[in-house]
Coordinates of C-alpha atoms in Angstrom, one line a residue:
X1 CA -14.0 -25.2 6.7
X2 CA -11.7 -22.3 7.7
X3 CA -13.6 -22.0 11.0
X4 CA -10.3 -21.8 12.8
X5 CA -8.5 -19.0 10.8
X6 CA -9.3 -16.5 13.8
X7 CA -8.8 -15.5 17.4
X8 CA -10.0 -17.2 19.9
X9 CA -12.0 -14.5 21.7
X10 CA -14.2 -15.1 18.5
X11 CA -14.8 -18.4 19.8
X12 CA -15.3 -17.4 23.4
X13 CA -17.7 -14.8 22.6
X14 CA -19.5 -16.8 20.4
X15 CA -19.9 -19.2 23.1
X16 CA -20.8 -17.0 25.6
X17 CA -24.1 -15.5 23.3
X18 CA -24.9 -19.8 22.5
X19 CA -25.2 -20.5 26.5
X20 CA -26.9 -16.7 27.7
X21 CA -29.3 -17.7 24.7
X22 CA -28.4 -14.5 22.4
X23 CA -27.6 -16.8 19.7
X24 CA -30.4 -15.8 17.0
X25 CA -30.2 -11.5 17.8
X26 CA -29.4 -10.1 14.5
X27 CA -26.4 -7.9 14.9
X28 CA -25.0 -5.2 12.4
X29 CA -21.5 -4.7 12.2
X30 CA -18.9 -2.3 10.0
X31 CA -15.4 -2.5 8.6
X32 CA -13.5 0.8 8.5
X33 CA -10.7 2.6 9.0
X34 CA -10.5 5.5 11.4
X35 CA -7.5 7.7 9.8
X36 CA -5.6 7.2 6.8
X37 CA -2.4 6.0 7.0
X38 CA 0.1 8.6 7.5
X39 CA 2.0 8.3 3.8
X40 CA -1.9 7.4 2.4
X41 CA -4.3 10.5 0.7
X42 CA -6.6 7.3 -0.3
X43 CA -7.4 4.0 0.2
X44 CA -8.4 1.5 -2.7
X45 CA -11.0 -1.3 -0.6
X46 CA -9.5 -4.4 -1.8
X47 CA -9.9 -8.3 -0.8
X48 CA -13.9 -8.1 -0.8
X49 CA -14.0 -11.1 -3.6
X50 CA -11.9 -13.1 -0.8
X51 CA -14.4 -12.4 2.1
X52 CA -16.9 -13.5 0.2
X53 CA -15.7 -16.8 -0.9
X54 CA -14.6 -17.4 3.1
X55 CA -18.5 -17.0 3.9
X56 CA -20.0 -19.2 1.4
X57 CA -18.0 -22.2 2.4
X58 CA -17.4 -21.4 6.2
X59 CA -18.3 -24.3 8.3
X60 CA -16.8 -26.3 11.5
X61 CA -15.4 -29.6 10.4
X62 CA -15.5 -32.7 13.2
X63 CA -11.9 -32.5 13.4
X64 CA -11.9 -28.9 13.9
X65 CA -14.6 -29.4 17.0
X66 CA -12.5 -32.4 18.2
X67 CA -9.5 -29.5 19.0
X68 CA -11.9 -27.2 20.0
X69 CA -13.5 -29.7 22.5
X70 CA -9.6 -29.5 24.3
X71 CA -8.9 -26.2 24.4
X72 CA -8.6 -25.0 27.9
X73 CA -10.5 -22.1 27.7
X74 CA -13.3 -23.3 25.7
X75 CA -13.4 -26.8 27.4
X76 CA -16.5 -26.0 29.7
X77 CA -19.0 -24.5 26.6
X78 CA -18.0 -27.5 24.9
X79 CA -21.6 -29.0 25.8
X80 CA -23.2 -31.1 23.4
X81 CA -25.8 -28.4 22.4
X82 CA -23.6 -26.1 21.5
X83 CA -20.9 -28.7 19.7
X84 CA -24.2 -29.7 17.7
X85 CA -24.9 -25.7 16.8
X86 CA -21.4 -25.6 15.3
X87 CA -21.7 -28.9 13.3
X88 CA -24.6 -27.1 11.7
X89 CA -22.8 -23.4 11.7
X90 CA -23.4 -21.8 8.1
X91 CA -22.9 -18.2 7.9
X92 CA -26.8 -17.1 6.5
X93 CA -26.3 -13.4 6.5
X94 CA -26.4 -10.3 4.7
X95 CA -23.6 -8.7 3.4
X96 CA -23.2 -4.9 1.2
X97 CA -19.8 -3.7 0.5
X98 CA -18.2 -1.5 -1.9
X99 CA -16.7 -2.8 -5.1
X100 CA -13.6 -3.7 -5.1
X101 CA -11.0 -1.5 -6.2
X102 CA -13.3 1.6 -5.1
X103 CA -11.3 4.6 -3.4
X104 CA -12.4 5.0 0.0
X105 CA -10.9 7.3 3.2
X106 CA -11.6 7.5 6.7
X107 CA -14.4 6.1 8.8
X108 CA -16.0 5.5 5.1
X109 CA -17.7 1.3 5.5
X110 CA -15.8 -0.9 3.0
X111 CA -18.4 -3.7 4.5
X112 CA -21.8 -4.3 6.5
X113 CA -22.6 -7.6 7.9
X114 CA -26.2 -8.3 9.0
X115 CA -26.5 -11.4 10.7
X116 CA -27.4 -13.6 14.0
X117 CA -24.3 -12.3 16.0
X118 CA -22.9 -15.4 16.6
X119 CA -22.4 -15.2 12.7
X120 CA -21.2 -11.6 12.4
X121 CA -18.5 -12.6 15.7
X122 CA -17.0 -15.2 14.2
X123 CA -16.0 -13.9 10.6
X124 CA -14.3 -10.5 12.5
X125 CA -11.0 -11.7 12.6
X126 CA -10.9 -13.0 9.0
X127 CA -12.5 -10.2 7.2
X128 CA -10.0 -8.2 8.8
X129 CA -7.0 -9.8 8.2
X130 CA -8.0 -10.6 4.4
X131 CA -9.4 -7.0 3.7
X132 CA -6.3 -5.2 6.1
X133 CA -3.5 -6.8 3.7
X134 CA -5.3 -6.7 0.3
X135 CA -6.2 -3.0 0.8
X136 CA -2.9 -1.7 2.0
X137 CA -1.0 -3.6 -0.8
X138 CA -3.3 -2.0 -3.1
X139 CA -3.1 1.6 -1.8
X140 CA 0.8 0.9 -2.0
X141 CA 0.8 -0.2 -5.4
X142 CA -1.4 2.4 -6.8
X143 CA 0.8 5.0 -6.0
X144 CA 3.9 3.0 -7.4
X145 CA 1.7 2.4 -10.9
X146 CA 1.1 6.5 -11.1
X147 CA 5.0 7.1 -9.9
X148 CA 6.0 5.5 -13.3
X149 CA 4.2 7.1 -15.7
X150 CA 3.8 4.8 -18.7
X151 CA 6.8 2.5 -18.0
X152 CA 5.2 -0.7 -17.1
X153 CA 5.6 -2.1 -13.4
X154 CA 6.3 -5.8 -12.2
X155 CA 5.1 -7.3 -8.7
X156 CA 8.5 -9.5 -7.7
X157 CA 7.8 -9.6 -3.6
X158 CA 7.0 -13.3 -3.4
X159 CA 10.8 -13.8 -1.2
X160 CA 10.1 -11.2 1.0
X161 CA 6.4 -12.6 2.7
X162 CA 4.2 -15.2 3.7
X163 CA 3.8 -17.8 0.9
X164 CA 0.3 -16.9 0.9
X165 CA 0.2 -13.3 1.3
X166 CA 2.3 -13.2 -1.6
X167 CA -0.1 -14.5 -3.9
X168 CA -2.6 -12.1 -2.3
X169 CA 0.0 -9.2 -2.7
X170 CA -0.2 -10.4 -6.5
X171 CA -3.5 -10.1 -7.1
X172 CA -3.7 -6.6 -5.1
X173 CA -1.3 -5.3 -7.5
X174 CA -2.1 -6.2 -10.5
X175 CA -5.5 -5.0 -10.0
X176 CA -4.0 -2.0 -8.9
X177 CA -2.7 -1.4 -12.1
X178 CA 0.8 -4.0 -12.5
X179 CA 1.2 -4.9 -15.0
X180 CA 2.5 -8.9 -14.3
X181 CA 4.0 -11.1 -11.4
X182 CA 7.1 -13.3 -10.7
X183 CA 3.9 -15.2 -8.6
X184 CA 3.4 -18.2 -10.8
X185 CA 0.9 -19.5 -8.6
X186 CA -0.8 -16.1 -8.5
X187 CA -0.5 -16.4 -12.4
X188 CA -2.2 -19.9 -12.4
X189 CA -4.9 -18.8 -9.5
X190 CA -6.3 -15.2 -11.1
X191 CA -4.6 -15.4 -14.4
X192 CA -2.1 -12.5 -14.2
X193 CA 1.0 -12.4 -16.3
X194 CA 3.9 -14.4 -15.2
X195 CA 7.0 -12.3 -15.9
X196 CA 10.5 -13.4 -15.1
X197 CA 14.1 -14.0 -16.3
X198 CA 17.2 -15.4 -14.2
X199 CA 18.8 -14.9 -11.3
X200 CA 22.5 -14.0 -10.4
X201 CA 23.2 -17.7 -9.7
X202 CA 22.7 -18.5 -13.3
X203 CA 25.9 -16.3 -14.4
X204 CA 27.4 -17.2 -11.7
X205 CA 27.2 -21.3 -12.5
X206 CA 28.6 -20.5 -15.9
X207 CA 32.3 -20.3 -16.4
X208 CA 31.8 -16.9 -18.4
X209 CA 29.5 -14.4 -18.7
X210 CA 29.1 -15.4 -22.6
X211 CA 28.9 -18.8 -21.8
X212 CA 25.5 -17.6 -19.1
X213 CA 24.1 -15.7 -22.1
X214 CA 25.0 -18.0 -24.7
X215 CA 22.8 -21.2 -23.0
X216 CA 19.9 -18.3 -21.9
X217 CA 19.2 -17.7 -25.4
X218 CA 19.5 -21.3 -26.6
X219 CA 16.6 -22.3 -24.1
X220 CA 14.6 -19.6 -24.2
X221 CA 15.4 -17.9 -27.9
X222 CA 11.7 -16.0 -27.9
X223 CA 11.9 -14.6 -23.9
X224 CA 15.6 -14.1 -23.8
X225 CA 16.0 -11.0 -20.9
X226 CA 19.3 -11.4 -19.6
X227 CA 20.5 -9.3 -16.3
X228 CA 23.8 -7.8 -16.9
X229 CA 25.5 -6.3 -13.8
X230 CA 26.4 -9.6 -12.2
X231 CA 30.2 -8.4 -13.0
X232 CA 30.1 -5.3 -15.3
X233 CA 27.0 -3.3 -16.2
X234 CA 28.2 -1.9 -19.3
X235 CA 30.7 -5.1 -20.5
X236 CA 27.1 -7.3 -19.8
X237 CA 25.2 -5.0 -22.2
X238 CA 27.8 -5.2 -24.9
X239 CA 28.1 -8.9 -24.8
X240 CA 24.0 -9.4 -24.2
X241 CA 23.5 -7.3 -27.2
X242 CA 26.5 -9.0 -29.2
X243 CA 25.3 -13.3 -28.5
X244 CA 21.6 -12.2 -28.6
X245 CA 21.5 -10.0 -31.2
X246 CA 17.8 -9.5 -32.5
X247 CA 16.6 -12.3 -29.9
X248 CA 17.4 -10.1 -26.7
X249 CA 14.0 -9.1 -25.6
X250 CA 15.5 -6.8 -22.3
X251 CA 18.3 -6.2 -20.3
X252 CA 17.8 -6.3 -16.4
X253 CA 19.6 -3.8 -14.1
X254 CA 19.6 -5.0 -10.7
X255 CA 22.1 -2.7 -8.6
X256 CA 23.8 0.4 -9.3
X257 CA 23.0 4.0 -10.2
X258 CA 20.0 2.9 -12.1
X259 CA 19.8 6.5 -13.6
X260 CA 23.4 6.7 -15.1
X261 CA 23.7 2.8 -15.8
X262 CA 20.5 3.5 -17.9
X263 CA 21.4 6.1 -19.7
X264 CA 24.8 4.2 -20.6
X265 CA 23.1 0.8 -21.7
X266 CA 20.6 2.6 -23.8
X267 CA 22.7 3.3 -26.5
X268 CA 24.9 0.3 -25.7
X269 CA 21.6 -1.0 -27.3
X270 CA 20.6 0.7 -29.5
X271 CA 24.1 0.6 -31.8
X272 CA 24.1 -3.0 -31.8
X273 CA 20.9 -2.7 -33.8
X274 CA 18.5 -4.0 -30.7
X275 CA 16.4 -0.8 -30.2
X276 CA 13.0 -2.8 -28.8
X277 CA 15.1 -4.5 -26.5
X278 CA 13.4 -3.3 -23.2
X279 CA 15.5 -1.9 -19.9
X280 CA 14.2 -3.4 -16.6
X281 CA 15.0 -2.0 -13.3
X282 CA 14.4 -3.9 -10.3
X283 CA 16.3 -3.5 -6.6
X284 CA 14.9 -2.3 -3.4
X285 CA 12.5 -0.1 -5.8
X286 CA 9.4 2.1 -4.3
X287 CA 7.4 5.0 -5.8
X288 CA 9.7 7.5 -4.5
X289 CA 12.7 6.3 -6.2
X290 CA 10.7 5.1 -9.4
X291 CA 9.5 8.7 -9.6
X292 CA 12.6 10.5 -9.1
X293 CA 14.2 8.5 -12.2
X294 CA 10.8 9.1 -14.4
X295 CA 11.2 12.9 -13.8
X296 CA 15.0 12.8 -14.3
X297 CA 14.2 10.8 -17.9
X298 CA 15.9 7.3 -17.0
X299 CA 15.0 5.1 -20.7
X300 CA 13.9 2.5 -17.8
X301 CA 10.5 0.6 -19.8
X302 CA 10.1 -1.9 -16.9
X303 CA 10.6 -1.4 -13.5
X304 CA 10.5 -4.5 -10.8
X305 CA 9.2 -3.5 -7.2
X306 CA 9.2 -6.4 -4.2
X307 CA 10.2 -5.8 -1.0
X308 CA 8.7 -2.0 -1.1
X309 CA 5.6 -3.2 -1.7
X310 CA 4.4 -6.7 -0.2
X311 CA 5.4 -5.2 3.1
X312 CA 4.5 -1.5 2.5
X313 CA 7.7 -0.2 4.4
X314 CA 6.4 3.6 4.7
X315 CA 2.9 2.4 5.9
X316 CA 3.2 -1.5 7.2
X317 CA 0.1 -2.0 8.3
X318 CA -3.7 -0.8 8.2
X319 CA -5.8 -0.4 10.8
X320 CA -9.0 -1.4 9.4
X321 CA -11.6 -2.1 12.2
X322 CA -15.0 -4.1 12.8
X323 CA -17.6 -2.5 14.8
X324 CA -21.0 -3.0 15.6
X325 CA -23.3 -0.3 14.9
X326 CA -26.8 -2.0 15.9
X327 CA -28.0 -4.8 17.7
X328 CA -31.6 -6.4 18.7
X329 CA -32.3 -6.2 21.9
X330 CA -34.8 -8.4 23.8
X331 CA -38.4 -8.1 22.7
X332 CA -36.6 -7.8 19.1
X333 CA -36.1 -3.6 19.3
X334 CA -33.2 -2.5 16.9
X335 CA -30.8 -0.7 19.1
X336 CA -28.4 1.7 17.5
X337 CA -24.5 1.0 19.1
X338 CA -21.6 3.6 19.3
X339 CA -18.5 4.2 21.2
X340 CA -17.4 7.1 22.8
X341 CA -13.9 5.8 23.9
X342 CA -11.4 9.0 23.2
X343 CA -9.4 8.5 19.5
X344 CA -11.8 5.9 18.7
X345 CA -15.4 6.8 18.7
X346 CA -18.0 5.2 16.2
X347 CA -20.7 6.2 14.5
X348 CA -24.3 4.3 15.3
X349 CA -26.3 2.7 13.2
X350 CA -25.9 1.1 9.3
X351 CA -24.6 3.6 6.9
X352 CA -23.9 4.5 3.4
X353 CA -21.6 6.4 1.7
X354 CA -23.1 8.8 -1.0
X355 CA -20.0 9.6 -3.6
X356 CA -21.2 12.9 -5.1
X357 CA -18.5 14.5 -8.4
X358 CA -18.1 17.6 -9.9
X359 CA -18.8 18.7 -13.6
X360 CA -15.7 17.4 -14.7
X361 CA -16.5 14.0 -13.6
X362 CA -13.7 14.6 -10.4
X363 CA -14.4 13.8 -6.9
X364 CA -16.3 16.3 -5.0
X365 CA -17.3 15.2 -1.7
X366 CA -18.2 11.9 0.3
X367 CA -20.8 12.0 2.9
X368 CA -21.4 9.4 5.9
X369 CA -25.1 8.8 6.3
X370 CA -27.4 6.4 7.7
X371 CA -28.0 3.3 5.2
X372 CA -31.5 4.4 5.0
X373 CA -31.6 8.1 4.1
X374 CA -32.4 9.4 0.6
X375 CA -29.0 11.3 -0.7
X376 CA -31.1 14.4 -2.4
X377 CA -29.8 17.4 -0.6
X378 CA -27.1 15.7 1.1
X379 CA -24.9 17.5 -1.9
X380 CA -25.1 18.5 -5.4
X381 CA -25.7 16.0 -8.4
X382 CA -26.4 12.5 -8.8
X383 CA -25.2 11.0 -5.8
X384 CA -23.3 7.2 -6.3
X385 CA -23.6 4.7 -3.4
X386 CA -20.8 3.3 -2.9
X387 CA -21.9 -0.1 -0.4
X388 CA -23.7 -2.7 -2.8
X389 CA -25.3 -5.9 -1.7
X390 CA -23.1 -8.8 -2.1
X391 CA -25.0 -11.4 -0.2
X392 CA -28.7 -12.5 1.0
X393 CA -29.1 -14.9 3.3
X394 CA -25.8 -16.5 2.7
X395 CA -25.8 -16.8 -0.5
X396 CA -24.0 -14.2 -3.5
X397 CA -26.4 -11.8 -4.9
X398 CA -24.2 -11.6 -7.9
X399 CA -21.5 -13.7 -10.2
X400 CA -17.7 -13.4 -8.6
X401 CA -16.3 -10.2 -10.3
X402 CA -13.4 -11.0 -12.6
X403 CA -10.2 -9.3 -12.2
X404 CA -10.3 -7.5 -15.2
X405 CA -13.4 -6.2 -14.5
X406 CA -11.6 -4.7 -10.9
X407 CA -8.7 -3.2 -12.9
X408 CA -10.6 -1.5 -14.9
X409 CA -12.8 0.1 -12.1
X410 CA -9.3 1.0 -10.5
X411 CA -8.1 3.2 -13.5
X412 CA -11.0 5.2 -13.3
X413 CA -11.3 5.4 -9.8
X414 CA -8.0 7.0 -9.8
X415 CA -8.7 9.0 -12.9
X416 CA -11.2 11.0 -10.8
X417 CA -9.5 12.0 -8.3
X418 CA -8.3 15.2 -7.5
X419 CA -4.9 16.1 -7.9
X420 CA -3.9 17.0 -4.5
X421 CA -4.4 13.2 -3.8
X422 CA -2.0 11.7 -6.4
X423 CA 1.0 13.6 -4.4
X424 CA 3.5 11.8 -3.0
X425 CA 4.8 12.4 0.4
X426 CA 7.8 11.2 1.0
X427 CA 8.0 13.0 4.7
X428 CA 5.3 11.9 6.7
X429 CA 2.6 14.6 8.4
X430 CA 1.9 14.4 12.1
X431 CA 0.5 11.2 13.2
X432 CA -2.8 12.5 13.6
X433 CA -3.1 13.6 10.3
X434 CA -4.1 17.4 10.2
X435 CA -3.6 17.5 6.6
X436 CA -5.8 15.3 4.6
X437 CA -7.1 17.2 1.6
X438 CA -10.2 15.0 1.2
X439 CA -12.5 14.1 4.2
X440 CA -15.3 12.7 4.0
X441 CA -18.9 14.6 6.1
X442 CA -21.6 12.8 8.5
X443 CA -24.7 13.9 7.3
X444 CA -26.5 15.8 10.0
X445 CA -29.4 12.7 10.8
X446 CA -25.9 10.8 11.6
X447 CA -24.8 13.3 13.7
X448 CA -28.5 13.9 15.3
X449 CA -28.3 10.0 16.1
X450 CA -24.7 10.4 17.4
X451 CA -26.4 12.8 20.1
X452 CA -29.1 10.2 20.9
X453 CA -27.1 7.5 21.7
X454 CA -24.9 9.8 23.7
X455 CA -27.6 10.9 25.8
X456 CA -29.5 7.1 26.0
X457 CA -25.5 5.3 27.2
X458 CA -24.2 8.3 29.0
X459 CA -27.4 9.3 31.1
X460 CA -27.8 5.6 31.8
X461 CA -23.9 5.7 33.1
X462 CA -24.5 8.3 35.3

């Protein structure tokens, strides 16, 4: 099930270790990303809960082999031994990841896979591709939560992606801290708010303006949020407040100078004796803009963000990455495995990630080190590892976390952060990012190894 949601070098490599008899090595691999996006200070590690649920059920159906069987560049390993291997494929390793909704930054492991490397191959592509998305839509959205201060913030990017990344985008922002979703069925799937009113063709099928408003309020007298600048911003307030009257919930602006036409509803509002009806502002809306009406005092309580944020325009895409840091070798010795290629070494071996804060509870430093080493003396205080295990031997080590349970971690991740990491840049540094205020440190017995492996591949190369 699934089996075929990747590349098919996956399949080819895993194919090639069946028939060279590599098959049952035990392989070690890590996702990471090597720099921070270039608009990105942090990184909130989100889409772990997805990975998981991919392993536990990922098998080759028949009719899955039956395609695979006439593919032209598998046809040949299509042999009977290794057709019957993937009728019987389960994934049966070991996985440790960081929770999600943890802040993470460069080269820091959101996920280690232990597992026969035919098993750690094949789930490459997907991990990637669910953890890539999830995490930069959560990044993104985070930043958009913290631009509006306490105004309240609504995912409404389900037109402007993938039917299913959109419910993925959903869930990554609500945990990130939105506060609902036009997504109904990311509402019905992972029980986030579904927040909504209508759309410009609704006026627009009505005669009037009144008449739109009128027949709004009849159906929906408890949820009545009408948009008003289908025609007239201001005219649309007046007669919103006047048919509504203590029913009108909101008033949606959807174009305009949202500062000015704000400030000139507002009161609109308020004299017509509906002071809790809310102001939502939606259209082509990011943290930038959200921020520079917050600090300029727009009475905006809601504020609808789509297009910004399901395809993160200022950073589009993460580039998360799966490496393998050790590998058994024949005779069953664990090798340690780096790269040196320039711009995109590796570090060797499993790691961890000890998270060490200062008094004040704020992030003080982050240090790379291998998965075995005990963190006293690699800083000062308590030190909080960050990867967890999630699986043994296929199977969860732990209950599915709840999504409540990851917003909340989120808000005090970002609580103790530093400051210099909340800042918003809306001109991007160079592209290979000289300025991050937070790095994270290898330990030195990461760096000792580093030099190890250098001298074991590199003397052997020469």
């Amino acid at each position: 099930m699934d089996a075929l949601r990747t590349d098919l070098y996956q399949l080819t490599m895993a194919a090639g270790y069946f028939h060279r008899g590599m098959q049952d090595r035990r392989a070690t691999c890590e996702m990471f990303v090597r720099r921070l996006p270039r608009h990105r200070r942090y990184l909130l590690a989100m889409g772990i809960e997805r990975l998981l649920g991919y392993l536990e059920t990922l098998s080759f159906t028949e009719d899955e082999i039956r395609y695979l069987r006439d593919v032209p560049a598998l046809r040949d390993a299509m042999t009977e031994p290794f057709v019957e291997y993937l009728r019987r494929f389960r994934f049966r390793g070991d996985v440790a990841a960081v929770r999600e909704g943890t802040v993470v930054f460069a080269n820091e492991p959101l996920v280690r896979i232990s597992a026969p490397i035919i098993e750690a191959q094949i789930v490459e592509t997907f991990l990637l591709s669910a953890m890539n998305h999830a995490t930069m839509i959560a990044s993104k959205a985070a930043r958009v939560v913290r631009a509006a201060g306490g105004a309240g913030v609504i995912e409404f990017g389900t037109r402007r992606t993938h039917p299913e990344a959109a419910v993925d985008a959903a869930r990554s922002a609500y945990a990130a801290g939105f506060v609902g979703t036009s997504n109904v069925e990311a509402g019905k799937r992972f029980g986030i708010p579904v927040m909504g009113t209508a759309a410009h063709i609704w006026t627009m099928a009505h005669a009037t303006e009144e008449e739109a408003f009128e027949n709004y309020v009849a159906t929906f007298p408890s949820a009545s949020i009408l948009l008003i600048d289908t025609y007239d911003t201001l005219r649309g307030a007046e007669r919103a407040a006047r048919i509504a009257k203590d029913k009108l919930k909101g008033v949606r602006l959807d174009s305009g100078d949202l500062l000015a036409l704000s400030r000139a509803v507002r009161p609109i509002l308020d004299a017509a004796g509906c002071t809790s009806a809310k102001i939502v502002a939606s259209g082509d809306l990011n943290e930038y803009k959200i921020e520079a009406l917050v600090r300029a005092g727009a009475p905006i309580d809601l504020y609808g963000v789509g297009t910004d944020l399901v395809a993160s325009i200022d950073s589009p895409a993460l580039g998360g990455v799966y490496k393998l840091v050790e590998i058994e070798q024949e005779g069953r010795v664990v090798v340690p495995i780096c790269k040196f290629s320039e711009g995109k070494a590796t570090f060797p071996g499993p790691h961890q990630v000890y998270r060490f804060v200062d008094g004040a509870g704020v992030l003080a430093r982050d240090v790379i080190a291998l998965a075995d080493e005990d963190p006293r003396g690699l800083g000062e205080g308590e030190a909080e590892a960050l990867l967890v295990p999630r699986m043994k031997s296929g199977a969860r080590t732990e209950p599915a976390e709840g999504l409540d349970v990851v917003r909340a971690r989120v808000t005090r991740e970002l609580a103790r952060l530093p400051g210099a990491l909340h800042v918003l840049d809306e001109a991007p540094p160079p592209p290979e990012r000289t300025d991050e205020p937070f790095r994270p440190v290898p330990s030195a017995r990461l760096l000792e190894l580093v030099e190890d492996v250098r001298a074991r591949v590199v003397g052997a190369a020469t």
